[in-house]
Coordinates of C-alpha atoms in Angstrom, one line a residue:
X1 CA 24.5 96.4 -78.8
X2 CA 25.9 93.2 -77.3
X3 CA 24.5 89.7 -77.6
X4 CA 22.9 88.1 -74.5
X5 CA 21.6 84.6 -74.3
X6 CA 19.6 82.5 -71.9
X7 CA 20.9 79.1 -70.8
X8 CA 18.6 76.1 -71.3
X9 CA 19.8 72.5 -71.1
X10 CA 23.4 73.5 -71.7
X11 CA 22.6 75.6 -74.8
X12 CA 22.9 79.4 -75.2
X13 CA 19.5 80.3 -76.7
X14 CA 17.6 83.4 -77.7
X15 CA 14.1 84.0 -76.3
X16 CA 11.0 84.2 -78.4
X17 CA 10.0 87.7 -77.3
X18 CA 11.8 91.1 -77.6
X19 CA 12.9 93.0 -74.4
X20 CA 14.4 96.5 -74.3
X21 CA 16.8 97.4 -71.4
X22 CA 16.9 101.0 -70.3
X23 CA 19.8 102.7 -68.8
X24 CA 18.2 104.6 -65.8
X25 CA 20.9 107.3 -66.0
X26 CA 19.9 108.3 -69.6
X27 CA 16.4 106.8 -70.0
X28 CA 17.6 105.4 -73.3
X29 CA 17.5 101.8 -74.5
X30 CA 21.0 100.6 -74.5
X31 CA 20.4 96.9 -75.1
X32 CA 17.8 95.1 -77.1
X33 CA 17.6 91.4 -76.0
X34 CA 15.1 88.6 -76.1
X35 CA 13.2 86.9 -73.2
X36 CA 11.5 83.6 -72.8
X37 CA 7.9 82.6 -73.5
X38 CA 6.0 79.9 -71.6
X39 CA 7.3 77.1 -73.7
X40 CA 10.9 78.0 -72.9
X41 CA 10.1 78.1 -69.2
X42 CA 8.8 74.6 -69.6
X43 CA 11.9 73.6 -71.4
X44 CA 14.1 75.0 -68.6
X45 CA 12.1 73.1 -65.9
X46 CA 12.2 69.9 -68.0
X47 CA 16.0 70.2 -68.5
X48 CA 16.6 70.8 -64.7
X49 CA 14.3 67.8 -63.9
X50 CA 16.2 65.5 -66.3
X51 CA 19.6 66.6 -65.0
X52 CA 18.8 66.1 -61.3
X53 CA 19.1 62.3 -61.0
X54 CA 22.7 62.4 -62.2
X55 CA 23.7 65.7 -60.5
X56 CA 22.6 64.5 -57.1
X57 CA 25.0 61.6 -57.3
X58 CA 28.0 63.8 -58.2
X59 CA 30.4 63.8 -55.2
X60 CA 30.6 67.0 -53.1
X61 CA 34.2 67.8 -54.2
X62 CA 33.2 67.9 -57.8
X63 CA 30.4 70.3 -57.0
X64 CA 32.8 72.4 -55.0
X65 CA 35.3 72.5 -57.9
X66 CA 32.5 73.7 -60.2
X67 CA 31.6 76.6 -57.9
X68 CA 35.2 77.6 -57.5
X69 CA 35.6 77.6 -61.3
X70 CA 32.5 79.8 -61.5
X71 CA 34.0 82.3 -59.0
X72 CA 37.3 82.4 -60.7
X73 CA 35.8 83.1 -64.1
X74 CA 33.5 85.8 -62.8
X75 CA 36.4 87.4 -60.9
X76 CA 38.5 87.5 -64.1
X77 CA 35.8 89.5 -65.8
X78 CA 35.1 91.8 -62.9
X79 CA 35.4 95.0 -65.0
X80 CA 33.1 93.7 -67.8
X81 CA 30.4 92.7 -65.3
X82 CA 30.7 95.8 -63.3
X83 CA 30.4 98.2 -66.2
X84 CA 27.4 96.3 -67.5
X85 CA 25.8 96.3 -64.0
X86 CA 26.2 100.1 -63.7
X87 CA 24.6 100.6 -67.1
X88 CA 21.6 98.5 -66.3
X89 CA 21.1 99.1 -62.6
X90 CA 22.5 102.6 -62.2
X91 CA 24.8 102.3 -59.1
X92 CA 28.2 103.9 -59.2
X93 CA 31.0 101.8 -60.8
X94 CA 32.8 101.3 -57.5
X95 CA 29.6 99.8 -56.0
X96 CA 29.2 97.5 -59.1
X97 CA 32.8 96.3 -58.7
X98 CA 32.0 95.6 -55.0
X99 CA 28.9 93.6 -56.0
X100 CA 31.0 91.4 -58.3
X101 CA 33.4 90.9 -55.5
X102 CA 30.7 89.9 -53.1
X103 CA 29.2 87.5 -55.6
X104 CA 32.6 85.7 -55.8
X105 CA 32.9 85.7 -52.1
X106 CA 29.5 84.0 -51.6
X107 CA 30.2 81.4 -54.3
X108 CA 33.5 80.6 -52.7
X109 CA 32.1 80.4 -49.2
X110 CA 29.5 77.8 -50.2
X111 CA 32.2 76.0 -52.3
X112 CA 34.0 75.1 -49.0
X113 CA 30.8 74.2 -47.1
X114 CA 29.8 70.7 -46.1
X115 CA 26.7 68.6 -45.4
X116 CA 28.0 66.1 -42.9
X117 CA 25.9 63.2 -41.6
X118 CA 24.7 63.8 -38.0
X119 CA 24.6 60.9 -35.6
X120 CA 21.9 61.1 -33.0
X121 CA 22.4 57.7 -31.5
X122 CA 24.8 54.9 -31.9
X123 CA 24.8 52.2 -29.2
X124 CA 24.0 48.6 -28.8
X125 CA 20.3 49.1 -29.6
X126 CA 20.1 51.5 -32.5
X127 CA 21.9 53.8 -34.9
X128 CA 20.1 57.0 -35.9
X129 CA 21.5 59.3 -38.5
X130 CA 20.3 62.5 -40.1
X131 CA 21.2 62.9 -43.7
X132 CA 20.7 66.0 -45.9
X133 CA 19.4 65.2 -49.3
X134 CA 18.8 67.6 -52.3
X135 CA 15.2 68.7 -53.0
X136 CA 15.2 68.5 -56.8
X137 CA 14.6 71.5 -59.1
X138 CA 15.1 74.8 -57.3
X139 CA 14.1 78.2 -58.8
X140 CA 15.9 81.4 -57.8
X141 CA 14.0 84.6 -58.5
X142 CA 16.1 87.8 -57.9
X143 CA 15.3 91.5 -57.7
X144 CA 16.8 94.5 -59.7
X145 CA 18.8 96.1 -56.9
X146 CA 21.6 93.5 -56.6
X147 CA 20.8 91.0 -59.4
X148 CA 24.3 89.4 -59.7
X149 CA 25.0 89.1 -56.0
X150 CA 21.6 87.8 -55.0
X151 CA 21.6 85.4 -58.0
X152 CA 25.0 84.1 -56.9
X153 CA 24.1 83.4 -53.3
X154 CA 21.0 81.4 -54.4
X155 CA 22.8 79.5 -57.1
X156 CA 25.8 78.4 -55.1
X157 CA 24.1 76.6 -52.1
X158 CA 21.4 75.1 -54.4
X159 CA 23.9 73.3 -56.7
X160 CA 26.3 72.5 -53.9
X161 CA 23.5 70.6 -52.1
X162 CA 22.9 68.6 -55.2
X163 CA 19.9 70.4 -56.6
X164 CA 19.5 71.6 -60.2
X165 CA 18.8 75.2 -60.6
X166 CA 16.8 77.8 -62.6
X167 CA 17.8 81.4 -62.2
X168 CA 15.3 84.1 -63.2
X169 CA 16.6 87.7 -63.2
X170 CA 14.3 90.7 -63.3
X171 CA 13.2 92.3 -66.6
X172 CA 14.9 95.7 -65.9
X173 CA 18.3 94.3 -64.9
X174 CA 18.8 90.9 -66.6
X175 CA 22.1 91.5 -68.4
X176 CA 24.7 90.5 -65.8
X177 CA 22.8 87.4 -65.0
X178 CA 22.4 86.5 -68.6
X179 CA 26.2 87.2 -69.1
X180 CA 26.7 84.6 -66.4
X181 CA 25.1 82.0 -68.8
X182 CA 28.3 82.0 -70.9
X183 CA 30.4 81.0 -67.9
X184 CA 27.9 78.5 -66.5
X185 CA 27.7 76.8 -69.9
X186 CA 31.4 75.9 -69.8
X187 CA 31.3 74.6 -66.2
X188 CA 28.1 72.7 -65.4
X189 CA 26.6 69.7 -67.1
X190 CA 23.6 70.2 -69.3
X191 CA 20.5 71.2 -67.3
X192 CA 22.2 71.7 -64.0
X193 CA 22.1 75.5 -64.2
X194 CA 19.5 77.1 -66.4
X195 CA 19.1 80.9 -66.7
X196 CA 16.0 82.4 -68.2
X197 CA 14.4 85.8 -68.1
X198 CA 10.9 87.1 -68.8
X199 CA 9.1 90.5 -68.9
X200 CA 8.1 90.1 -65.2
X201 CA 5.1 88.1 -66.4
X202 CA 5.9 84.4 -66.2
X203 CA 7.2 83.9 -62.6
X204 CA 4.0 82.2 -61.7
X205 CA 5.1 79.2 -63.8
X206 CA 7.9 78.5 -61.4
X207 CA 5.7 79.0 -58.3
X208 CA 3.0 76.6 -59.5
X209 CA 4.9 74.0 -61.5
X210 CA 4.7 70.5 -59.9
X211 CA 8.3 69.8 -61.0
X212 CA 9.8 72.7 -59.1
X213 CA 10.6 71.7 -55.5
X214 CA 11.6 75.1 -54.1
X215 CA 11.4 78.8 -54.9
X216 CA 14.0 81.1 -53.3
X217 CA 12.7 84.6 -53.8
X218 CA 14.1 88.0 -52.9
X219 CA 11.8 91.0 -53.5
X220 CA 8.8 92.8 -52.2
X221 CA 6.4 91.5 -49.6
X222 CA 3.3 91.7 -51.8
X223 CA 5.0 89.6 -54.5
X224 CA 6.3 87.2 -51.8
X225 CA 2.7 86.7 -50.6
X226 CA 1.6 85.8 -54.1
X227 CA 4.4 83.3 -54.5
X228 CA 3.5 81.7 -51.1
X229 CA -0.1 81.4 -52.1
X230 CA 0.8 79.9 -55.5
X231 CA 3.3 77.5 -54.0
X232 CA 0.7 76.1 -51.6
X233 CA -0.8 74.1 -54.4
X234 CA 2.2 71.8 -54.5
X235 CA 3.6 72.5 -50.9
X236 CA 6.8 73.9 -52.3
X237 CA 9.7 74.7 -50.0
X238 CA 10.2 78.5 -49.9
X239 CA 12.8 80.9 -48.9
X240 CA 11.4 84.5 -48.9
X241 CA 13.5 87.5 -48.2
X242 CA 11.1 90.3 -48.4
X243 CA 10.6 94.0 -47.7
X244 CA 12.0 95.9 -44.8
X245 CA 11.5 99.2 -43.0
X246 CA 14.6 99.0 -40.8
X247 CA 14.6 101.3 -37.8
X248 CA 17.7 102.7 -36.2
X249 CA 17.7 104.0 -32.6
X250 CA 20.3 106.6 -31.6
X251 CA 20.9 107.0 -27.9
X252 CA 21.8 110.4 -26.5
X253 CA 25.4 109.6 -25.6
X254 CA 26.9 109.6 -29.1
X255 CA 28.7 112.4 -30.9
X256 CA 26.5 113.4 -33.9
X257 CA 29.4 114.5 -36.0
X258 CA 31.2 111.2 -35.6
X259 CA 28.2 108.9 -36.0
X260 CA 26.5 110.7 -38.9
X261 CA 28.7 109.4 -41.8
X262 CA 28.1 105.7 -40.8
X263 CA 24.3 106.3 -40.5
X264 CA 24.2 108.2 -43.8
X265 CA 26.2 105.5 -45.7
X266 CA 23.9 102.7 -44.5
X267 CA 20.7 104.7 -45.3
X268 CA 21.6 105.8 -48.8
X269 CA 23.7 102.9 -50.2
X270 CA 22.6 102.1 -53.8
X271 CA 20.4 105.2 -53.6
X272 CA 18.4 103.7 -50.7
X273 CA 17.4 100.7 -52.8
X274 CA 18.5 98.1 -50.3
X275 CA 16.1 95.9 -48.4
X276 CA 18.2 96.2 -45.2
X277 CA 19.1 99.9 -45.6
X278 CA 18.4 102.0 -42.5
X279 CA 15.0 103.5 -43.4
X280 CA 13.7 105.1 -40.2
X281 CA 15.9 106.9 -37.7
X282 CA 14.8 107.5 -34.1
X283 CA 17.0 110.1 -32.4
X284 CA 16.9 111.3 -28.8
X285 CA 15.6 114.8 -28.4
X286 CA 18.9 115.9 -26.8
X287 CA 20.9 115.4 -29.9
X288 CA 18.1 115.5 -32.5
X289 CA 18.9 118.9 -34.1
X290 CA 22.7 118.3 -34.2
X291 CA 22.4 114.9 -35.9
X292 CA 19.8 116.2 -38.4
X293 CA 22.3 119.0 -39.2
X294 CA 25.2 116.6 -39.8
X295 CA 23.1 114.2 -41.9
X296 CA 21.9 117.2 -44.0
X297 CA 25.4 118.4 -44.6
X298 CA 26.3 115.0 -46.0
X299 CA 23.2 114.9 -48.2
X300 CA 24.0 118.4 -49.5
X301 CA 27.5 117.3 -50.4
X302 CA 26.4 114.1 -52.3
X303 CA 27.4 114.0 -56.0
X304 CA 24.4 112.5 -58.0
X305 CA 24.8 111.4 -61.6
X306 CA 25.6 108.7 -64.1
X307 CA 27.4 105.9 -62.2
X308 CA 30.0 105.6 -64.9
X309 CA 31.2 109.2 -64.4
X310 CA 34.1 109.8 -62.1
X311 CA 33.4 111.2 -58.6
X312 CA 29.7 110.2 -58.6
X313 CA 28.6 108.9 -55.3
X314 CA 24.9 108.3 -56.0
X315 CA 23.3 107.0 -59.2
X316 CA 19.7 107.1 -60.3
X317 CA 16.7 105.2 -59.1
X318 CA 16.6 102.0 -61.1
X319 CA 13.4 102.3 -63.1
X320 CA 10.6 104.6 -64.0
X321 CA 7.9 102.9 -62.0
X322 CA 10.0 103.0 -58.8
X323 CA 11.0 106.6 -59.6
X324 CA 7.3 107.6 -59.6
X325 CA 6.7 105.7 -56.4
X326 CA 9.5 107.4 -54.6
X327 CA 8.2 110.8 -55.7
X328 CA 4.9 109.9 -54.0
X329 CA 6.8 109.3 -50.8
X330 CA 8.7 112.6 -51.2
X331 CA 5.3 114.4 -51.6
X332 CA 4.1 112.7 -48.4
X333 CA 7.4 113.8 -46.6
X334 CA 6.9 117.4 -47.6
X335 CA 3.3 117.3 -46.4
X336 CA 4.0 115.7 -43.1
X337 CA 7.5 116.9 -42.2
X338 CA 10.2 119.4 -43.1
X339 CA 12.8 118.7 -45.8
X340 CA 16.1 119.4 -44.2
X341 CA 18.2 118.5 -47.3
X342 CA 17.5 117.2 -50.8
X343 CA 13.9 116.8 -51.8
X344 CA 14.8 117.5 -55.4
X345 CA 14.2 115.6 -58.6
X346 CA 16.9 116.6 -61.0
X347 CA 16.1 118.1 -64.4
X348 CA 17.0 116.3 -67.6
X349 CA 17.1 112.7 -68.5
X350 CA 17.6 110.0 -65.9
X351 CA 15.7 108.9 -62.8
X352 CA 17.7 111.1 -60.4
X353 CA 16.7 112.4 -56.9
X354 CA 19.0 113.9 -54.4
X355 CA 19.4 112.2 -51.0
X356 CA 16.7 113.6 -48.8
X357 CA 16.6 114.1 -45.0
X358 CA 13.1 114.6 -43.5
X359 CA 12.8 116.1 -40.0
X360 CA 9.9 116.9 -37.7
X361 CA 8.1 113.9 -39.0
X362 CA 6.5 111.1 -37.0
X363 CA 4.8 107.7 -37.2
X364 CA 1.5 107.5 -39.0
X365 CA 2.6 108.9 -42.3
X366 CA 3.6 106.9 -45.4
X367 CA 7.2 107.9 -45.5
X368 CA 7.7 106.5 -42.0
X369 CA 5.3 103.6 -41.8
X370 CA 6.1 102.2 -45.3
X371 CA 9.2 101.4 -47.3
X372 CA 10.1 104.1 -49.9
X373 CA 13.0 102.0 -51.3
X374 CA 14.7 105.2 -52.4
X375 CA 16.9 108.1 -51.2
X376 CA 14.7 109.4 -48.4
X377 CA 15.5 109.1 -44.7
X378 CA 12.9 110.3 -42.1
X379 CA 14.4 111.3 -38.8
X380 CA 12.0 111.0 -35.8
X381 CA 12.5 112.5 -32.4
X382 CA 11.9 110.5 -29.2
X383 CA 12.1 111.1 -25.5
X384 CA 12.5 107.7 -23.8
X385 CA 14.1 104.4 -24.8
X386 CA 10.9 102.6 -24.2
X387 CA 9.1 104.9 -26.5
X388 CA 11.7 104.4 -29.2
X389 CA 11.6 100.6 -29.0
X390 CA 7.8 100.6 -29.1
X391 CA 7.7 102.8 -32.2
X392 CA 10.5 100.9 -33.9
X393 CA 8.6 97.6 -33.3
X394 CA 5.3 99.0 -34.4
X395 CA 5.7 97.7 -38.0
X396 CA 4.6 94.8 -40.1
X397 CA 8.2 94.5 -41.2
X398 CA 11.0 92.9 -39.2
X399 CA 14.1 92.6 -41.5
X400 CA 16.8 94.5 -39.6
X401 CA 17.4 97.2 -37.1
X402 CA 20.2 99.0 -35.3
X403 CA 21.1 100.7 -32.0
X404 CA 23.8 103.4 -31.8
X405 CA 25.4 104.2 -28.5
X406 CA 28.8 104.6 -26.7
X407 CA 27.5 102.4 -24.0
X408 CA 27.7 98.9 -25.5
X409 CA 25.9 97.2 -22.6
X410 CA 23.0 99.6 -22.9
X411 CA 22.9 99.2 -26.6
X412 CA 22.9 95.4 -26.3
X413 CA 19.9 95.5 -23.9
X414 CA 18.0 97.7 -26.4
X415 CA 19.0 95.5 -29.4
X416 CA 17.6 92.4 -27.7
X417 CA 14.2 94.1 -27.6
X418 CA 13.9 94.8 -31.3
X419 CA 11.6 92.6 -33.3
X420 CA 13.7 91.8 -36.4
X421 CA 15.9 89.2 -38.0
X422 CA 19.1 91.1 -37.4
X423 CA 19.9 93.8 -35.0
X424 CA 23.2 95.6 -35.5
X425 CA 25.0 97.7 -32.8
X426 CA 26.9 100.8 -34.0
X427 CA 26.6 99.6 -37.6
X428 CA 23.9 98.7 -40.1
X429 CA 23.8 96.8 -43.3
X430 CA 26.8 94.7 -42.2
X431 CA 26.3 91.2 -43.8
X432 CA 28.3 88.4 -45.4
X433 CA 28.2 84.8 -46.3
X434 CA 29.3 83.6 -42.9
X435 CA 26.4 85.2 -41.0
X436 CA 22.8 83.9 -41.2
X437 CA 20.3 86.4 -42.6
X438 CA 16.5 86.3 -42.5
X439 CA 13.5 88.3 -41.6
X440 CA 10.8 88.4 -39.0
X441 CA 7.1 89.2 -39.4
X442 CA 6.2 90.1 -43.0
X443 CA 9.9 90.5 -44.0
X444 CA 10.3 86.9 -44.9
X445 CA 10.4 83.2 -44.2
X446 CA 13.6 81.1 -44.0
X447 CA 17.3 81.9 -43.8
X448 CA 19.9 82.9 -46.3
X449 CA 23.7 82.6 -45.9
X450 CA 25.9 80.5 -43.7
X451 CA 25.3 76.9 -42.9
X452 CA 21.7 77.6 -42.0
X453 CA 21.1 79.0 -45.4
X454 CA 22.7 76.0 -47.1
X455 CA 20.4 73.7 -45.1
X456 CA 17.4 75.5 -46.6
X457 CA 18.2 73.8 -49.9
X458 CA 18.0 70.3 -48.4
X459 CA 15.5 67.7 -47.2
X460 CA 16.0 66.0 -43.9
X461 CA 16.3 62.3 -44.2
X462 CA 16.5 60.3 -41.0
X463 CA 17.8 56.7 -41.1
X464 CA 16.7 54.9 -37.9
X465 CA 18.2 51.4 -37.7
X466 CA 17.4 49.0 -34.9
X467 CA 20.5 46.8 -34.2
X468 CA 18.6 43.6 -34.1
X469 CA 18.1 40.8 -36.7
X470 CA 15.4 38.3 -37.3

C-alpha cells in the first residue's frame, strides 16, 4: 500500500472517509485511501477563492513556467504514473505510458499559449479593445477512462488563464490524479491548484456552490444534464464533453483487408472505453461480408488480460458496474444480431470481455442506438450513401464520426453531411492539443483544446473608450 493525499490550500491532507481502490484485472483491493467529506470540499473551494485575487495578477510567463515545470516533473515519473494507471484503470501498460505522454503534451501546449488583447477599433474617435479575463474558481471533474490526461487538459488552460483550480478525479481511478498532488504542491502557490476526491457522491457541491465560477466536466450525458441543471442556480460557465455513439461510414471502394486494422484499433482502444471511439460501423453491402471477416480475424487474435503482463493488447473493463452494463449490451447484440467474433466473458477474476464483432444487426436495438462504452462493435449493412448518412445522423449523440474511402473528394462530401463535432476521413479518434474538440447535440457544450478551448476559461471584457474629453 502506498500513501496518497489530497491537495488543499497547499497542504497534502488525508480525507475523512475511507475509500478502497480495486484493480479491475484482479477484482482485488490494491490500495486503501481516504476521500473528502463535505467540509473538505468547502475548504478546497475556500482556498481556491482566497488564492484567486493574487494568482490572476501573476504575469503570463510565470504561469507558463509553472506549467512547464509540471510537465517536466510528470514526464520524469512516467513509469511510476503509468504502472499506477494500469493498476487502477486496467489499460495495457503501453497505453498508460502514452496517456502520461499525452498529458505532458497538453500541458506544454497550453504553457506556450497566449491571450492577446484584440483591437476592434483604433481611430480618431474611439479605441475598442477585447480583453480576456479569468473567471475565478474553476472545477474540473474527470472520468475513469483517461483520468490523468483529461485532468491535465483541464488544469493547464484554467491556471494559464489566471483561474484557480479544483480537480476532482473519479472514485474508481483517483490514484494518478492524487499522485499529481505531490508535484503540484511543489510548483503552485497555496490554493491555486487543489485536488480532492470523493466516493462519487459530492460533485453536486461544485455544481451548486456560488463561489465556483465554472465546471469543466467530461463524462456521461445523464450526469452532464444534472450538472447543467444544478449550475443554473448560479449561471455557472460550463464545458461539457459528454457521451458519444460515433458512426463510421465505409464506402465500397476500399480494400477491406487494408482498412480493417485502422477501424479495429479506433473501435477497441482502451477496451472500447473512449468517448470518441468508433461505435457504429455502416458498411456498403458490396464489401460487407469481407470487412466483417477481416474485423473478426483481428478480434479473434486479440490478447486479453492484465495490462501489466507482456503481450496483452486489451485489458479489463474498468469497474464492475460498467462490466454488468456492457454484458447487457452483449445480450442485446446476441438477441438482435449475430456474433461474428468474441461475445465471451472470460472466466476467473477480472472484468474481462473479448472484443466483439456483431453482424446482421440494424438500427432500433440498444447495441446500435445507445453507447455500450465497452468492447462491442455493431457492423450495419447499407445500400446507398444517403441511407447511411441518414442512419448515422439519427442519434441524440453528435460527438464524432468518420468516412472511409479511396475517393477523398467523395469522402469529403459525405463528411460535411454528418452531424457531429468532428468528422474524420480515413481515420478516427485522431485528436491533439492543437485541434479544437467539442460535441454536437447531446454530446456536449463548449470546446476543449487549442485556442478555442483556452478561451472557454476566460470572460470577455470589452473596453470601449471614446477619444474625447470634457
